[in-house]
XYZ file of N, CA and C in Angstrom:
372
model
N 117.948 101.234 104.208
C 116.811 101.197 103.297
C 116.666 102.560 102.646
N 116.215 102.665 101.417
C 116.311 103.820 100.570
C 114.896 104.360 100.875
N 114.920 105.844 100.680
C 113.471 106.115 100.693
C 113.185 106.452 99.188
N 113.542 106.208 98.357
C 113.199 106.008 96.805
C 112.318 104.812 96.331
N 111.829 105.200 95.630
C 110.724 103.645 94.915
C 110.913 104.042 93.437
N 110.985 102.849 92.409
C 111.224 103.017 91.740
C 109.547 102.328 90.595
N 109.505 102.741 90.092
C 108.461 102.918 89.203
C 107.955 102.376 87.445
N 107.692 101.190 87.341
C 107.722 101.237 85.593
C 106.268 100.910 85.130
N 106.081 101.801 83.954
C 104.448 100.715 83.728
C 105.169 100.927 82.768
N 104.031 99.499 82.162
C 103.463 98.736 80.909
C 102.439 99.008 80.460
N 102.580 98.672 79.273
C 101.411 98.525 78.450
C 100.150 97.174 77.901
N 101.394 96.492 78.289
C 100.909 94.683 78.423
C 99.975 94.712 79.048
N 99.054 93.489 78.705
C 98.513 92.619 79.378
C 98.617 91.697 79.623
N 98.337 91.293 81.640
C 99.256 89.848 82.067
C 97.817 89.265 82.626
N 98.018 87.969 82.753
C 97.127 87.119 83.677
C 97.286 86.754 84.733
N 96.990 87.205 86.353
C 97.431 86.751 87.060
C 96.597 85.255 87.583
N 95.685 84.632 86.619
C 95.621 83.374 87.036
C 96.807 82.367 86.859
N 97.727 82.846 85.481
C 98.772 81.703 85.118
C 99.873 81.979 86.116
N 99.644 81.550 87.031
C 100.821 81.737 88.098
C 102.090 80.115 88.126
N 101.558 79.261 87.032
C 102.289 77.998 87.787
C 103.533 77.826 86.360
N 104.302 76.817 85.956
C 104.939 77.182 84.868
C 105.968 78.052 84.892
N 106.378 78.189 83.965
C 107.243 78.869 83.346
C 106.578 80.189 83.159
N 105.373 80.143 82.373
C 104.845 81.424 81.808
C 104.725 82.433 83.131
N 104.566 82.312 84.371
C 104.688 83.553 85.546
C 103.424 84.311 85.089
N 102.559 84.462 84.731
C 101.676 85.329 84.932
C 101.825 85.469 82.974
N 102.048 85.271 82.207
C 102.819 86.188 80.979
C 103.789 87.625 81.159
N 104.034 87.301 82.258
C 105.451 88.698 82.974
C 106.543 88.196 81.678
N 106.952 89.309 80.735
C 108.691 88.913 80.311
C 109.270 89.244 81.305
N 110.762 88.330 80.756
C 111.562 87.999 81.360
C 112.575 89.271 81.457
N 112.412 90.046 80.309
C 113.038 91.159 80.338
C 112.586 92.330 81.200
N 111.227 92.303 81.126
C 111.196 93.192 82.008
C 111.523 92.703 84.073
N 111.672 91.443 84.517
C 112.479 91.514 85.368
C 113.815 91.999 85.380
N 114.506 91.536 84.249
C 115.975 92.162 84.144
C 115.838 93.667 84.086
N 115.360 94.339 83.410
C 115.095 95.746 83.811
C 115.254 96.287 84.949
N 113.995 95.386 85.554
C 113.284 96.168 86.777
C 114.723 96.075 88.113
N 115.504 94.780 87.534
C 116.487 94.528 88.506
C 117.637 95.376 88.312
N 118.260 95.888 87.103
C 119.042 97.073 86.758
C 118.589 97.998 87.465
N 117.292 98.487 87.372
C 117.031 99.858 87.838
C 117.374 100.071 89.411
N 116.914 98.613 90.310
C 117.194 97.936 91.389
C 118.593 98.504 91.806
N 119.654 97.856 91.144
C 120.540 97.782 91.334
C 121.686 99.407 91.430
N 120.815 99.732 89.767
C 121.423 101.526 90.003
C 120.472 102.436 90.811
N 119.418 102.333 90.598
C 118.489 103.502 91.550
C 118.795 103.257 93.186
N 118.599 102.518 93.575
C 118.400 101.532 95.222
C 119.749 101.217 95.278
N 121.066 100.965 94.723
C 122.202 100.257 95.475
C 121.663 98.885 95.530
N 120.853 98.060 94.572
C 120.265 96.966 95.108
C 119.574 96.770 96.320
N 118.757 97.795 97.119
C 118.731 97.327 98.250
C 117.061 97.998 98.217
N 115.579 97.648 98.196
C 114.437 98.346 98.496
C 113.416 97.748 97.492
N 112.238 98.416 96.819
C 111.473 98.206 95.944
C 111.350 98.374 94.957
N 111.097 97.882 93.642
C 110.827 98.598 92.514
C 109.402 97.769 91.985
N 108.459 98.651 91.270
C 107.526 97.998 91.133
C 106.869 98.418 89.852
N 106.710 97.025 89.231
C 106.019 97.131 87.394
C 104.331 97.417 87.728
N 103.788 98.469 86.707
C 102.817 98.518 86.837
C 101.761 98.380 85.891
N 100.756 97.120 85.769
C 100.206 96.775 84.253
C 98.835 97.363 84.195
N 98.004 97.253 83.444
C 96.788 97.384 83.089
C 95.806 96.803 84.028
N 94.765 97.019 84.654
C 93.619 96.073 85.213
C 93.224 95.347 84.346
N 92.881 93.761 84.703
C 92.064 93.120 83.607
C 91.199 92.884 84.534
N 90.386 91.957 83.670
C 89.548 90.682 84.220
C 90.142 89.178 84.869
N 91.454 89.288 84.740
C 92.002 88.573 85.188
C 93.591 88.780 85.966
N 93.342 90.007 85.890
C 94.600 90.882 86.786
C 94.131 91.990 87.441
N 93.283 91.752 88.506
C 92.872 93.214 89.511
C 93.260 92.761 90.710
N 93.848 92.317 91.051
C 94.658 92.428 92.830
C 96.034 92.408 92.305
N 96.710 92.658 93.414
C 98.501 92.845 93.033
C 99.065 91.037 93.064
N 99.900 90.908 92.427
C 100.611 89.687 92.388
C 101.532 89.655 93.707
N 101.769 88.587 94.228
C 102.374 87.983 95.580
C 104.211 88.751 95.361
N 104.219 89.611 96.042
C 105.889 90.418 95.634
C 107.030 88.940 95.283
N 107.853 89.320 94.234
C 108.576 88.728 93.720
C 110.166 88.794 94.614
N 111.040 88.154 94.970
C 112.652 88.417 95.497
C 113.538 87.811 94.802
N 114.266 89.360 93.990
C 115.137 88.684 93.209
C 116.384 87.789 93.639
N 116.694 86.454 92.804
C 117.596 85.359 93.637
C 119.019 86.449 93.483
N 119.787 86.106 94.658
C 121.151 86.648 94.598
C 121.251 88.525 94.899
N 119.927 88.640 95.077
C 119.963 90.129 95.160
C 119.181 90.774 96.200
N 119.443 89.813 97.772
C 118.218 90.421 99.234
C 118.788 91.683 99.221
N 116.871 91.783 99.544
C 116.787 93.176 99.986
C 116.126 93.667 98.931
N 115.823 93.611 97.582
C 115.366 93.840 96.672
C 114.297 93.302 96.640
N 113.353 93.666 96.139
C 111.769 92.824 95.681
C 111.289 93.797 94.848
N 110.239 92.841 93.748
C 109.490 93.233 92.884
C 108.135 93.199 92.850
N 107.229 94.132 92.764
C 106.100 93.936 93.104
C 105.249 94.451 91.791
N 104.160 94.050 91.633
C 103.764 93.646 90.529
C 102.492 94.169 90.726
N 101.479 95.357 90.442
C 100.535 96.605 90.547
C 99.419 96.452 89.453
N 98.185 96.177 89.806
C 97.182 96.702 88.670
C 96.523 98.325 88.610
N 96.805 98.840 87.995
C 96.306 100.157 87.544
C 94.870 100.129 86.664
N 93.824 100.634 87.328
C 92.648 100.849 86.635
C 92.402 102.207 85.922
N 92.407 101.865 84.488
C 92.631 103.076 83.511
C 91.158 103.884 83.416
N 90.241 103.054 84.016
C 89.175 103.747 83.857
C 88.986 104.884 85.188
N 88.896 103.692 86.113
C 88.907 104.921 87.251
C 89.910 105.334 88.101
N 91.172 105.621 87.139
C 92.993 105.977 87.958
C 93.196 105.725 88.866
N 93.035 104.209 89.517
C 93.184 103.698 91.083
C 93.931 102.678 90.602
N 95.140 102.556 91.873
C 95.444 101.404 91.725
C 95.861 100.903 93.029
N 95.728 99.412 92.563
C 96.004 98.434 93.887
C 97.331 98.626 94.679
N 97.287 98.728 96.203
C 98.658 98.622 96.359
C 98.270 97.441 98.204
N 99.263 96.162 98.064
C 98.940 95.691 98.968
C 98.887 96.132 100.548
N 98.537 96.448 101.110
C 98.628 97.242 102.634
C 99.334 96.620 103.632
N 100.621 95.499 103.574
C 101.319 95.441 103.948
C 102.981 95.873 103.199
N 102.835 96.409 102.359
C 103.950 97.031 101.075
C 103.981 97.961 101.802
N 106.022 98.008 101.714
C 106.534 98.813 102.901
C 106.248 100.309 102.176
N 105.898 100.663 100.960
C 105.772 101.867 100.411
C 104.310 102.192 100.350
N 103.280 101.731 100.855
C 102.184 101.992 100.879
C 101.729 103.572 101.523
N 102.164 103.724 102.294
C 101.859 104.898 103.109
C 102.587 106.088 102.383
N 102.887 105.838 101.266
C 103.364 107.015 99.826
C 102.415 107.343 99.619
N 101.713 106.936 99.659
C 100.538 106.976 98.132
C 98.779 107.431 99.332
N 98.333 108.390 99.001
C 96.826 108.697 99.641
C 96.028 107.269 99.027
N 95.411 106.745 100.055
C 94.513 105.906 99.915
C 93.330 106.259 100.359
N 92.653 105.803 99.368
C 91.093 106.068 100.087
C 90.498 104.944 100.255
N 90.504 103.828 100.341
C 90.188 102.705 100.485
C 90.631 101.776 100.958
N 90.089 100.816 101.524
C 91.111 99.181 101.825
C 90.088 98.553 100.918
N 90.391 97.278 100.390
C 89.374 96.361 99.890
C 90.210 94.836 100.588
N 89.382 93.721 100.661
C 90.022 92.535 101.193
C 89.346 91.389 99.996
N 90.183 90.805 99.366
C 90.134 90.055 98.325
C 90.854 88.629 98.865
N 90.024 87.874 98.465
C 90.927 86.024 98.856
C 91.594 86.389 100.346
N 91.131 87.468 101.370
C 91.515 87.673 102.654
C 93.282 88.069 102.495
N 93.588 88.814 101.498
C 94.494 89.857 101.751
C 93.793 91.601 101.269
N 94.016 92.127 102.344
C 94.090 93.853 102.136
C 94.461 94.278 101.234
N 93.889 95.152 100.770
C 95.002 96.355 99.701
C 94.233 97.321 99.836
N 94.803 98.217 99.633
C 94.343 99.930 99.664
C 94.542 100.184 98.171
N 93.173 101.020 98.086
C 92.957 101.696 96.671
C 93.283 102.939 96.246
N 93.891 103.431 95.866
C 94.832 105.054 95.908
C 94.426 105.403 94.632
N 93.784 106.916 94.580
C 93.521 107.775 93.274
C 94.423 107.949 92.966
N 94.912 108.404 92.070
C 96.076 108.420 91.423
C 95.778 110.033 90.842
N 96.651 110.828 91.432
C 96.367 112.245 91.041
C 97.767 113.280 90.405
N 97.651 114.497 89.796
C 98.944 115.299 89.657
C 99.850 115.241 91.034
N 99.071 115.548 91.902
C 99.764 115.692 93.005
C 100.363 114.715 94.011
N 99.487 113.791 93.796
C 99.588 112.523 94.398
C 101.191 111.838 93.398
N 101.495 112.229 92.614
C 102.835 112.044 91.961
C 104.063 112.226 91.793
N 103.624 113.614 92.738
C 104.963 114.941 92.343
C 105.799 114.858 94.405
């Protein structure tokens, strides 16, 4: 297992009510292929990489981690970032959680997540 995490935000806005379908949340499709390149060269294919979108009103808990087919060991996990108050969700069973200073747990639909400021330092 790598101790690297790999990192992308967006600028989009997704819904995590549309979970059923085709549409996935409004996630492109490209940005899985991305996220799975980066996967593949950053990680050796083998650890986390995780997209990180906007908070909405209909996207403030993290989406259920994604496993790309044909590629174990890899997963995608899917992050709301609150632009107002630089916190973002990270689920508290996510093997990279303990990266990141949390100051919080919150329990939503009875899963955990820890709320992490998001700081200079907290980055570097």
């Amino acid at each position: 297992m790598s101790d690297k995490l790999v990192l992308d935000t967006k600028w989009k806005l997704i819904d995590g009510t549309r979970a059923n379908g085709t549409d996935k949340y409004g996630l492109a499709q490209a940005d899985f292929y991305q996220l799975h390149a980066y996967g593949q060269s950053y990680l050796d294919g083998e650890g986390d990489v995780v997209l990180i979108y906007p908070k909405t009103d209909t996207f403030s808990k993290p989406l259920d981690v994604f496993d790309f087919p044909k590629a174990t060991g890899l997963r995608l996990w899917v992050l709301p970032f609150c632009l107002r108050e630089r916190t973002i969700a990270i689920p508290k069973d996510a093997p990279f959680a303990a990266n990141f200073n949390c100051a919080s747990t919150v329990a939503v639909q009875g899963r955990e997540f820890e709320i992490s400021k998001l700081t200079e330092s907290a980055l570097t």
